[in-house]
Amino acid sequence: MASCSSDLSMILPRVLIVSRRTLRKNKFVDFVGEYHLDLIVSYGAVPVIVPRVSGVHMLLDSFEPIHGVLLCEGEDIDPSLYDAELSTFTHQELEEIRLAHASDTAIDREKDSIELGLAKLCLERNIPFLGICRGSQVLNVACGGTLYQDVEKELSGRRPESQSVAHINYDNYDGHRHQVKVLKNTPLYQWFKESLDQDKMEIFVNSYHHQGVKKLAQRFLPMAFAPDGLIEGFYDPDVYNPEEGKFIMGLQFHPERMRRSDSDDFDYPGCPFAYKEFVKAVVAYEKKLSSSASVPKGPRLDQELENKRKMIVRSFSIAKNMYTTGRGSVPAHDSDLEAGAVFLEENTALSIQQEKRLKQMGATVRNASAYRKLKMNEEREMVARAIIGKMSIEQLTDMMSFYHMMGQICSEVLESKLKHLVAENNAAGSN
């Protein structure tokens, strides 16, 4: 029986969930809401709890393989991570916020580091990611978005009474609901469309937060708004296809806890769909990862061939050093160059006729080298086209997404360096 359980855990995809720390009987205790775990397991994945303990943010590689990440509740995110100017709140206003939301306003920098590290890892690899409540805020911050440090003081409290929203009610914690407007042509609409009045497009959601998305990161599209304008859900349309293992989404409300009083029945049939589609993407991602890992590797060289490879590398290294330094000194042993000479004779990229023509044109050794490189590049391109032609649509899409991301990073870094260079030149000119 134990062997069967072990085999099953090796088969099912893994979803990482970071715990929240609380104080119980004068000791810290890590926990994760049971509804999250139940839904992950019921849809066919294994939840792996990442403990919120010091130093774990440096050990995230130890949790591989990672097939999905679910981030949920927790304390306020350190505002310095998303707002360089911090807040304009007075000391008195900050005290009022701390007193009103004492359980959430204590910053937990270790949890911030762990969760931001996981979020960025998911974004880099397109690992399925679902952010609930704080988790959605972490996702937005990881992508360059910002947050309201207190929704009531910065947003809802400044709206007309008809648009004002209570985003948390400690007296009716689990029973409190407020309406949100769902946008068409979004995953949230597809999940709740049977419950939506096509004129109002509204559902009522629970609410346990005093912070929320202020500036939505550029890559995301909103899926729902509260009456005061707060974004209640968003996703990345370019990374949303659960069947292909793509899912990047944040929800400010808790669909897993939207249940009727004294019952496990959901408020709406669409409530568990965020978890269902997320796990569907996790399963697909795991299969894609497994299939790519099972591609047969090239044959390993035996000891004789490995020794020959090392000799050839050393031969080229010596020859390159002689050429670039201009020193004609011959190595102590002629055999040091022999392996490279044999290799070139057997694998030359130029025919005898091509070499003669190059000599007739007065080509130098450097020209011949460039010509060889050109021929090799053409051959490499042919090989690359043949390999890429055998790749699946999912693999090609992932490759394009990766190089698109690298292009954006290069563009941003280049722009930053150019600005720095201009600033230095201006400073030098003024001196």
Short mmCIF file of C-alpha atoms in Angstrom, two decimals:
data_model
loop_
_atom_site.label_atom_id
_atom_site.label_comp_id
_atom_site.label_asym_id
_atom_site.label_seq_id
_atom_site.Cartn_x
_atom_site.Cartn_y
_atom_site.Cartn_z
CA MET A 1 0.00 0.00 0.00
CA ALA A 2 2.85 2.37 0.88
CA SER A 3 4.51 1.56 -2.45
CA CYS A 4 1.27 2.36 -4.31
CA SER A 5 0.98 5.74 -2.54
CA SER A 6 4.60 6.53 -3.37
CA ASP A 7 4.04 5.69 -7.04
CA LEU A 8 0.93 7.88 -7.13
CA SER A 9 2.79 10.88 -5.69
CA MET A 10 5.39 10.48 -8.43
CA ILE A 11 2.67 10.54 -11.10
CA LEU A 12 0.42 13.39 -9.98
CA PRO A 13 1.52 16.96 -10.79
CA ARG A 14 2.72 19.15 -7.94
CA VAL A 15 1.21 22.50 -6.91
CA LEU A 16 3.28 24.64 -4.54
CA ILE A 17 1.37 26.62 -1.88
CA VAL A 18 3.14 28.94 0.56
CA SER A 19 1.94 28.72 4.15
CA ARG A 20 0.91 31.63 6.34
CA ARG A 21 2.44 32.07 9.78
CA THR A 22 0.38 32.72 12.90
CA LEU A 23 1.00 32.72 16.63
CA ARG A 24 -0.63 29.92 18.62
CA LYS A 25 0.14 29.19 22.28
CA ASN A 26 3.20 31.45 22.10
CA LYS A 27 4.59 29.51 19.14
CA PHE A 28 4.56 30.20 15.42
CA VAL A 29 2.41 27.82 13.39
CA ASP A 30 2.31 27.55 9.58
CA PHE A 31 -1.03 26.82 7.92
CA VAL A 32 -2.87 26.76 4.59
CA GLY A 33 -6.67 27.03 4.22
CA GLU A 34 -8.21 23.57 3.84
CA TYR A 35 -10.55 24.56 1.01
CA HIS A 36 -7.53 25.24 -1.22
CA LEU A 37 -6.05 21.83 -0.48
CA ASP A 38 -9.37 20.00 -0.97
CA LEU A 39 -9.95 21.51 -4.40
CA ILE A 40 -6.39 20.92 -5.62
CA VAL A 41 -6.58 17.25 -4.61
CA SER A 42 -10.13 16.73 -5.92
CA TYR A 43 -9.13 17.89 -9.41
CA GLY A 44 -6.07 15.65 -9.62
CA ALA A 45 -2.94 17.38 -8.31
CA VAL A 46 -0.80 17.13 -5.16
CA PRO A 47 -0.44 20.24 -2.98
CA VAL A 48 3.11 20.77 -1.74
CA ILE A 49 3.26 23.24 1.14
CA VAL A 50 6.23 25.60 1.13
CA PRO A 51 6.83 26.58 4.77
CA ARG A 52 7.19 30.24 5.59
CA VAL A 53 10.49 29.95 7.46
CA SER A 54 13.67 32.00 7.22
CA GLY A 55 15.88 31.15 4.28
CA VAL A 56 13.32 29.23 2.22
CA HIS A 57 13.41 31.89 -0.51
CA MET A 58 16.98 30.71 -1.18
CA LEU A 59 15.91 27.06 -1.47
CA LEU A 60 13.12 27.23 -4.06
CA ASP A 61 15.09 25.00 -6.45
CA SER A 62 14.72 22.23 -3.87
CA PHE A 63 10.97 22.11 -4.56
CA GLU A 64 11.43 21.10 -8.21
CA PRO A 65 9.67 19.85 -10.20
CA ILE A 66 7.13 22.67 -10.01
CA HIS A 67 4.03 22.16 -12.15
CA GLY A 68 1.89 24.94 -10.68
CA VAL A 69 1.84 27.60 -7.96
CA LEU A 70 -1.15 28.72 -5.88
CA LEU A 71 -0.65 31.78 -3.68
CA CYS A 72 -3.43 32.79 -1.31
CA GLU A 73 -3.92 34.68 1.95
CA GLY A 74 -1.39 36.58 4.01
CA GLU A 75 -0.29 39.91 5.41
CA ASP A 76 0.17 43.18 3.51
CA ILE A 77 2.97 43.22 0.96
CA ASP A 78 5.90 45.49 1.84
CA PRO A 79 4.95 48.78 0.07
CA SER A 80 8.59 49.50 -0.79
CA LEU A 81 8.35 46.62 -3.30
CA TYR A 82 5.87 48.45 -5.50
CA ASP A 83 5.87 52.14 -4.51
CA ALA A 84 9.24 53.89 -4.43
CA GLU A 85 7.67 57.04 -2.97
CA LEU A 86 5.72 55.05 -0.38
CA SER A 87 2.41 56.50 0.80
CA THR A 88 1.18 60.01 1.43
CA PHE A 89 -0.60 58.89 4.58
CA THR A 90 0.00 60.85 7.74
CA HIS A 91 1.26 59.09 10.85
CA GLN A 92 -2.25 59.28 12.30
CA GLU A 93 -3.79 57.69 9.20
CA LEU A 94 -1.24 54.87 9.26
CA GLU A 95 -2.09 54.22 12.90
CA GLU A 96 -5.81 54.12 12.05
CA ILE A 97 -5.12 51.55 9.32
CA ARG A 98 -3.00 49.42 11.68
CA LEU A 99 -5.68 49.45 14.36
CA ALA A 100 -8.47 48.65 11.89
CA HIS A 101 -6.58 45.74 10.26
CA ALA A 102 -4.21 44.56 12.98
CA SER A 103 -3.99 40.97 11.67
CA ASP A 104 -2.86 42.04 8.18
CA THR A 105 -0.69 45.13 8.53
CA ALA A 106 2.38 43.40 9.99
CA ILE A 107 4.81 43.09 7.07
CA ASP A 108 6.24 39.58 6.53
CA ARG A 109 9.30 40.13 4.33
CA GLU A 110 10.26 36.45 4.27
CA LYS A 111 6.86 35.51 2.85
CA ASP A 112 7.18 38.38 0.36
CA SER A 113 10.55 37.04 -0.82
CA ILE A 114 9.30 33.46 -1.15
CA GLU A 115 6.11 34.35 -3.02
CA LEU A 116 7.63 36.97 -5.32
CA GLY A 117 10.38 34.47 -6.16
CA LEU A 118 7.81 31.82 -7.07
CA ALA A 119 5.67 34.29 -9.04
CA LYS A 120 8.64 35.42 -11.12
CA LEU A 121 9.66 31.80 -11.69
CA CYS A 122 6.16 31.06 -13.04
CA LEU A 123 6.29 34.11 -15.29
CA GLU A 124 9.70 33.14 -16.67
CA ARG A 125 8.71 29.54 -17.42
CA ASN A 126 4.96 29.97 -18.04
CA ILE A 127 4.24 27.68 -15.10
CA PRO A 128 0.48 27.77 -14.27
CA PHE A 129 -0.18 30.34 -11.53
CA LEU A 130 -3.33 31.16 -9.57
CA GLY A 131 -3.30 34.05 -7.12
CA ILE A 132 -6.16 34.40 -4.63
CA CYS A 133 -6.56 37.63 -2.59
CA ARG A 134 -2.98 38.51 -1.52
CA GLY A 135 -1.75 36.09 -4.19
CA SER A 136 -3.29 38.26 -6.93
CA GLN A 137 -1.56 41.30 -5.44
CA VAL A 138 1.78 39.45 -5.41
CA LEU A 139 1.31 38.57 -9.09
CA ASN A 140 0.56 42.19 -10.02
CA VAL A 141 3.56 43.51 -8.07
CA ALA A 142 5.84 40.86 -9.62
CA CYS A 143 4.91 42.23 -13.05
CA GLY A 144 5.44 45.90 -12.17
CA GLY A 145 1.94 46.83 -10.97
CA THR A 146 1.10 48.78 -7.81
CA LEU A 147 -1.40 48.51 -4.94
CA TYR A 148 -3.68 50.67 -2.87
CA GLN A 149 -2.24 50.54 0.63
CA ASP A 150 -5.75 51.05 1.96
CA VAL A 151 -8.69 50.79 -0.43
CA GLU A 152 -11.15 52.57 1.85
CA LYS A 153 -8.98 55.66 2.37
CA GLU A 154 -7.58 55.86 -1.16
CA LEU A 155 -10.52 54.73 -3.28
CA SER A 156 -13.86 53.58 -1.89
CA GLY A 157 -14.12 56.28 0.80
CA ARG A 158 -13.77 58.97 -1.87
CA ARG A 159 -16.59 57.63 -4.06
CA PRO A 160 -20.25 58.69 -3.91
CA GLU A 161 -22.30 56.56 -1.54
CA SER A 162 -23.85 54.65 -4.46
CA GLN A 163 -20.36 53.50 -5.52
CA SER A 164 -18.87 52.96 -2.08
CA VAL A 165 -17.95 49.37 -1.18
CA ALA A 166 -17.06 47.66 2.09
CA HIS A 167 -14.21 45.34 1.12
CA ILE A 168 -14.04 43.76 4.57
CA ASN A 169 -16.56 43.27 7.38
CA TYR A 170 -15.12 41.79 10.57
CA ASP A 171 -18.60 41.49 12.15
CA ASN A 172 -19.87 39.32 9.28
CA TYR A 173 -16.58 37.92 8.08
CA ASP A 174 -17.61 34.93 5.93
CA GLY A 175 -21.15 36.11 5.20
CA HIS A 176 -20.23 39.52 3.78
CA ARG A 177 -20.73 39.96 0.02
CA HIS A 178 -20.52 42.85 -2.44
CA GLN A 179 -21.34 42.97 -6.12
CA VAL A 180 -18.83 42.92 -8.97
CA LYS A 181 -19.39 43.47 -12.66
CA VAL A 182 -17.99 40.69 -14.83
CA LEU A 183 -16.57 41.55 -18.26
CA LYS A 184 -17.55 39.52 -21.29
CA ASN A 185 -15.04 37.46 -23.26
CA THR A 186 -13.03 36.61 -20.15
CA PRO A 187 -12.52 33.29 -18.35
CA LEU A 188 -14.54 34.62 -15.39
CA TYR A 189 -17.49 35.28 -17.69
CA GLN A 190 -17.30 31.75 -19.09
CA TRP A 191 -17.33 30.25 -15.59
CA PHE A 192 -20.24 32.33 -14.24
CA LYS A 193 -22.29 33.04 -17.38
CA GLU A 194 -25.14 30.74 -16.29
CA SER A 195 -25.56 32.91 -13.17
CA LEU A 196 -25.23 36.28 -14.90
CA ASP A 197 -28.04 38.60 -15.88
CA GLN A 198 -26.92 39.65 -19.34
CA ASP A 199 -28.01 43.24 -18.65
CA LYS A 200 -26.29 43.76 -15.29
CA MET A 201 -23.50 41.15 -15.63
CA GLU A 202 -23.12 41.03 -11.83
CA ILE A 203 -22.37 38.45 -9.19
CA PHE A 204 -21.87 38.88 -5.44
CA VAL A 205 -18.47 37.91 -4.07
CA ASN A 206 -16.91 37.63 -0.61
CA SER A 207 -14.26 40.11 0.48
CA TYR A 208 -11.48 39.87 3.09
CA HIS A 209 -9.02 42.60 2.14
CA HIS A 210 -8.16 46.23 2.76
CA GLN A 211 -5.60 46.51 -0.06
CA GLY A 212 -6.00 45.91 -3.79
CA VAL A 213 -4.70 46.50 -7.30
CA LYS A 214 -4.13 50.17 -8.08
CA LYS A 215 -2.14 50.13 -11.33
CA LEU A 216 -2.65 46.88 -13.20
CA ALA A 217 0.54 45.53 -14.79
CA GLN A 218 0.58 46.01 -18.55
CA ARG A 219 0.48 42.34 -19.48
CA PHE A 220 -2.87 41.74 -17.75
CA LEU A 221 -6.50 42.36 -18.67
CA PRO A 222 -9.21 42.95 -16.03
CA MET A 223 -12.06 40.45 -15.70
CA ALA A 224 -14.25 42.14 -13.07
CA PHE A 225 -14.69 45.44 -11.22
CA ALA A 226 -16.27 46.41 -7.90
CA PRO A 227 -18.67 49.43 -7.96
CA ASP A 228 -15.88 51.68 -6.65
CA GLY A 229 -13.69 50.71 -9.62
CA LEU A 230 -11.38 48.26 -7.86
CA ILE A 231 -10.19 45.41 -10.09
CA GLU A 232 -11.50 42.13 -8.65
CA GLY A 233 -9.95 39.75 -11.17
CA PHE A 234 -7.40 39.79 -14.01
CA TYR A 235 -5.49 37.40 -16.27
CA ASP A 236 -2.85 37.25 -18.99
CA PRO A 237 -4.68 36.54 -22.28
CA ASP A 238 -1.43 35.51 -23.96
CA VAL A 239 -0.86 32.80 -21.34
CA TYR A 240 -4.34 31.40 -20.96
CA ASN A 241 -5.12 28.02 -22.45
CA PRO A 242 -5.60 25.39 -19.71
CA GLU A 243 -5.64 22.53 -22.21
CA GLU A 244 -2.12 23.52 -23.27
CA GLY A 245 -0.85 24.10 -19.74
CA LYS A 246 -1.18 27.90 -19.76
CA PHE A 247 -2.78 29.76 -16.87
CA ILE A 248 -1.72 33.07 -15.25
CA MET A 249 -4.51 34.64 -13.20
CA GLY A 250 -5.33 36.67 -10.10
CA LEU A 251 -8.65 36.91 -8.19
CA GLN A 252 -9.14 39.38 -5.35
CA PHE A 253 -12.07 37.43 -3.89
CA HIS A 254 -12.09 33.86 -2.55
CA PRO A 255 -14.26 31.63 -4.79
CA GLU A 256 -13.33 28.56 -2.71
CA ARG A 257 -15.04 30.14 0.33
CA MET A 258 -18.15 31.42 -1.45
CA ARG A 259 -20.46 28.86 0.16
CA ARG A 260 -23.91 28.98 1.67
CA SER A 261 -24.10 29.27 5.44
CA ASP A 262 -23.95 25.93 7.29
CA SER A 263 -23.30 24.16 3.99
CA ASP A 264 -20.51 23.24 1.58
CA ASP A 265 -22.69 24.19 -1.39
CA PHE A 266 -21.20 26.98 -3.49
CA ASP A 267 -23.01 30.30 -4.01
CA TYR A 268 -22.73 29.77 -7.78
CA PRO A 269 -21.91 26.73 -9.95
CA GLY A 270 -18.94 28.67 -11.34
CA CYS A 271 -17.17 29.13 -7.99
CA PRO A 272 -14.82 26.09 -8.21
CA PHE A 273 -13.99 26.63 -11.89
CA ALA A 274 -10.90 28.74 -11.17
CA TYR A 275 -9.39 25.74 -9.38
CA LYS A 276 -10.69 23.23 -11.91
CA GLU A 277 -9.17 25.09 -14.89
CA PHE A 278 -6.00 25.86 -12.96
CA VAL A 279 -5.41 22.18 -12.16
CA LYS A 280 -6.27 21.28 -15.76
CA ALA A 281 -3.44 23.59 -16.83
CA VAL A 282 -1.15 22.11 -14.17
CA VAL A 283 -1.80 18.57 -15.45
CA ALA A 284 -1.17 19.64 -19.07
CA TYR A 285 2.00 21.48 -18.08
CA GLU A 286 3.31 18.40 -16.23
CA LYS A 287 2.65 16.22 -19.28
CA LYS A 288 4.41 18.72 -21.53
CA LEU A 289 7.36 18.84 -19.15
CA SER A 290 7.52 15.04 -18.94
CA SER A 291 7.39 14.61 -22.72
CA SER A 292 10.22 17.09 -23.25
CA ALA A 293 12.27 15.41 -20.51
CA SER A 294 11.78 12.02 -22.15
CA VAL A 295 13.39 13.11 -25.45
CA PRO A 296 16.32 10.71 -25.94
CA LYS A 297 19.69 12.28 -25.27
CA GLY A 298 22.65 11.95 -27.61
CA PRO A 299 25.02 9.03 -27.10
CA ARG A 300 27.69 9.48 -24.47
CA LEU A 301 31.27 9.28 -25.67
CA ASP A 302 33.29 6.31 -24.53
CA GLN A 303 36.64 6.95 -22.85
CA GLU A 304 38.65 6.68 -26.09
CA LEU A 305 36.48 9.18 -27.96
CA GLU A 306 36.36 11.50 -24.94
CA ASN A 307 40.18 11.53 -24.80
CA LYS A 308 40.30 12.31 -28.51
CA ARG A 309 37.79 15.14 -28.05
CA LYS A 310 39.94 16.66 -25.32
CA MET A 311 43.06 16.40 -27.54
CA ILE A 312 41.27 18.17 -30.40
CA VAL A 313 40.10 20.95 -28.08
CA ARG A 314 43.63 21.38 -26.70
CA SER A 315 45.06 21.39 -30.23
CA PHE A 316 42.73 24.18 -31.34
CA SER A 317 43.41 26.12 -28.14
CA ILE A 318 47.18 26.02 -28.75
CA ALA A 319 46.78 26.97 -32.40
CA LYS A 320 44.46 29.86 -31.54
CA ASN A 321 46.91 31.18 -28.95
CA MET A 322 49.79 31.01 -31.45
CA TYR A 323 47.72 32.86 -34.06
CA THR A 324 46.24 35.61 -31.85
CA THR A 325 49.49 36.39 -29.98
CA GLY A 326 51.62 36.30 -33.14
CA ARG A 327 54.12 34.04 -31.44
CA GLY A 328 55.48 31.27 -33.62
CA SER A 329 56.64 29.11 -30.79
CA VAL A 330 55.93 25.45 -31.43
CA PRO A 331 54.56 23.38 -28.55
CA ALA A 332 56.87 20.93 -26.81
CA HIS A 333 55.13 17.95 -28.39
CA ASP A 334 54.13 17.91 -32.08
CA SER A 335 51.32 15.55 -31.16
CA ASP A 336 49.61 18.44 -29.37
CA LEU A 337 48.74 19.90 -32.80
CA GLU A 338 48.40 16.64 -34.72
CA ALA A 339 44.87 15.85 -33.52
CA GLY A 340 43.59 19.22 -34.67
CA ALA A 341 45.31 18.93 -38.04
CA VAL A 342 43.76 15.51 -38.69
CA PHE A 343 40.35 16.81 -37.67
CA LEU A 344 40.60 19.75 -40.09
CA GLU A 345 41.72 17.50 -42.95
CA GLU A 346 38.76 15.17 -42.38
CA ASN A 347 36.15 17.88 -41.74
CA THR A 348 37.24 20.88 -43.83
CA ALA A 349 34.34 23.04 -44.94
CA LEU A 350 36.09 24.08 -48.17
CA SER A 351 36.76 21.99 -51.26
CA ILE A 352 40.21 21.99 -52.96
CA GLN A 353 38.78 24.15 -55.78
CA GLN A 354 37.36 26.65 -53.29
CA GLU A 355 40.72 26.92 -51.52
CA LYS A 356 42.53 27.51 -54.84
CA ARG A 357 40.04 30.22 -55.81
CA LEU A 358 40.44 31.92 -52.45
CA LYS A 359 44.23 31.92 -52.89
CA GLN A 360 43.86 33.34 -56.44
CA MET A 361 41.73 36.16 -54.99
CA GLY A 362 44.47 36.88 -52.45
CA ALA A 363 42.32 35.82 -49.55
CA THR A 364 44.01 35.82 -46.19
CA VAL A 365 43.74 33.18 -43.52
CA ARG A 366 41.14 35.38 -41.83
CA ASN A 367 39.04 35.48 -45.04
CA ALA A 368 39.20 31.72 -45.30
CA SER A 369 38.18 31.45 -41.66
CA ALA A 370 35.23 33.76 -42.28
CA TYR A 371 34.20 31.74 -45.31
CA ARG A 372 34.31 28.52 -43.29
CA LYS A 373 32.17 30.19 -40.63
CA LEU A 374 29.68 31.26 -43.30
CA LYS A 375 29.40 27.71 -44.61
CA MET A 376 29.09 26.36 -41.08
CA ASN A 377 26.37 28.91 -40.30
CA GLU A 378 24.43 27.81 -43.38
CA GLU A 379 24.74 24.18 -42.31
CA ARG A 380 23.70 25.04 -38.76
CA GLU A 381 20.67 26.91 -40.07
CA MET A 382 19.63 23.84 -42.08
CA VAL A 383 20.01 21.64 -38.99
CA ALA A 384 18.10 24.16 -36.83
CA ARG A 385 15.24 24.31 -39.34
CA ALA A 386 15.07 20.52 -39.41
CA ILE A 387 14.95 20.32 -35.59
CA ILE A 388 12.42 23.15 -35.19
CA GLY A 389 10.26 21.61 -37.89
CA LYS A 390 9.76 18.57 -35.64
CA MET A 391 8.72 20.64 -32.60
CA SER A 392 5.10 20.76 -31.47
CA ILE A 393 2.95 23.90 -31.57
CA GLU A 394 3.20 24.14 -27.76
CA GLN A 395 6.99 23.95 -27.84
CA LEU A 396 7.21 26.55 -30.61
CA THR A 397 4.85 28.86 -28.71
CA ASP A 398 6.90 28.53 -25.53
CA MET A 399 10.09 29.24 -27.46
CA MET A 400 8.59 32.36 -29.06
CA SER A 401 7.31 33.56 -25.67
CA PHE A 402 10.77 33.07 -24.17
CA TYR A 403 12.60 35.00 -26.90
CA HIS A 404 9.91 37.70 -26.86
CA MET A 405 10.51 38.10 -23.12
CA MET A 406 14.30 38.17 -23.64
CA GLY A 407 13.85 40.81 -26.33
CA GLN A 408 11.83 42.98 -23.97
CA ILE A 409 14.43 42.60 -21.23
CA CYS A 410 17.25 43.50 -23.64
CA SER A 411 15.29 46.53 -24.83
CA GLU A 412 14.69 47.73 -21.26
CA VAL A 413 18.31 47.19 -20.20
CA LEU A 414 19.59 48.90 -23.36
CA GLU A 415 17.31 51.89 -22.78
CA SER A 416 18.50 52.13 -19.18
CA LYS A 417 22.17 52.00 -20.19
CA LEU A 418 21.65 54.64 -22.90
CA LYS A 419 19.93 56.96 -20.41
CA HIS A 420 22.80 56.44 -17.98
CA LEU A 421 25.34 57.19 -20.74
CA VAL A 422 23.50 60.39 -21.75
CA ALA A 423 23.35 61.48 -18.10
CA GLU A 424 27.12 60.89 -17.72
CA ASN A 425 27.86 62.85 -20.90
CA ASN A 426 25.67 65.75 -19.76
CA ALA A 427 27.39 65.76 -16.38
CA ALA A 428 30.82 65.74 -18.04
CA GLY A 429 29.77 68.58 -20.36
CA SER A 430 28.56 70.75 -17.50
CA ASN A 431 31.91 70.29 -15.72
#
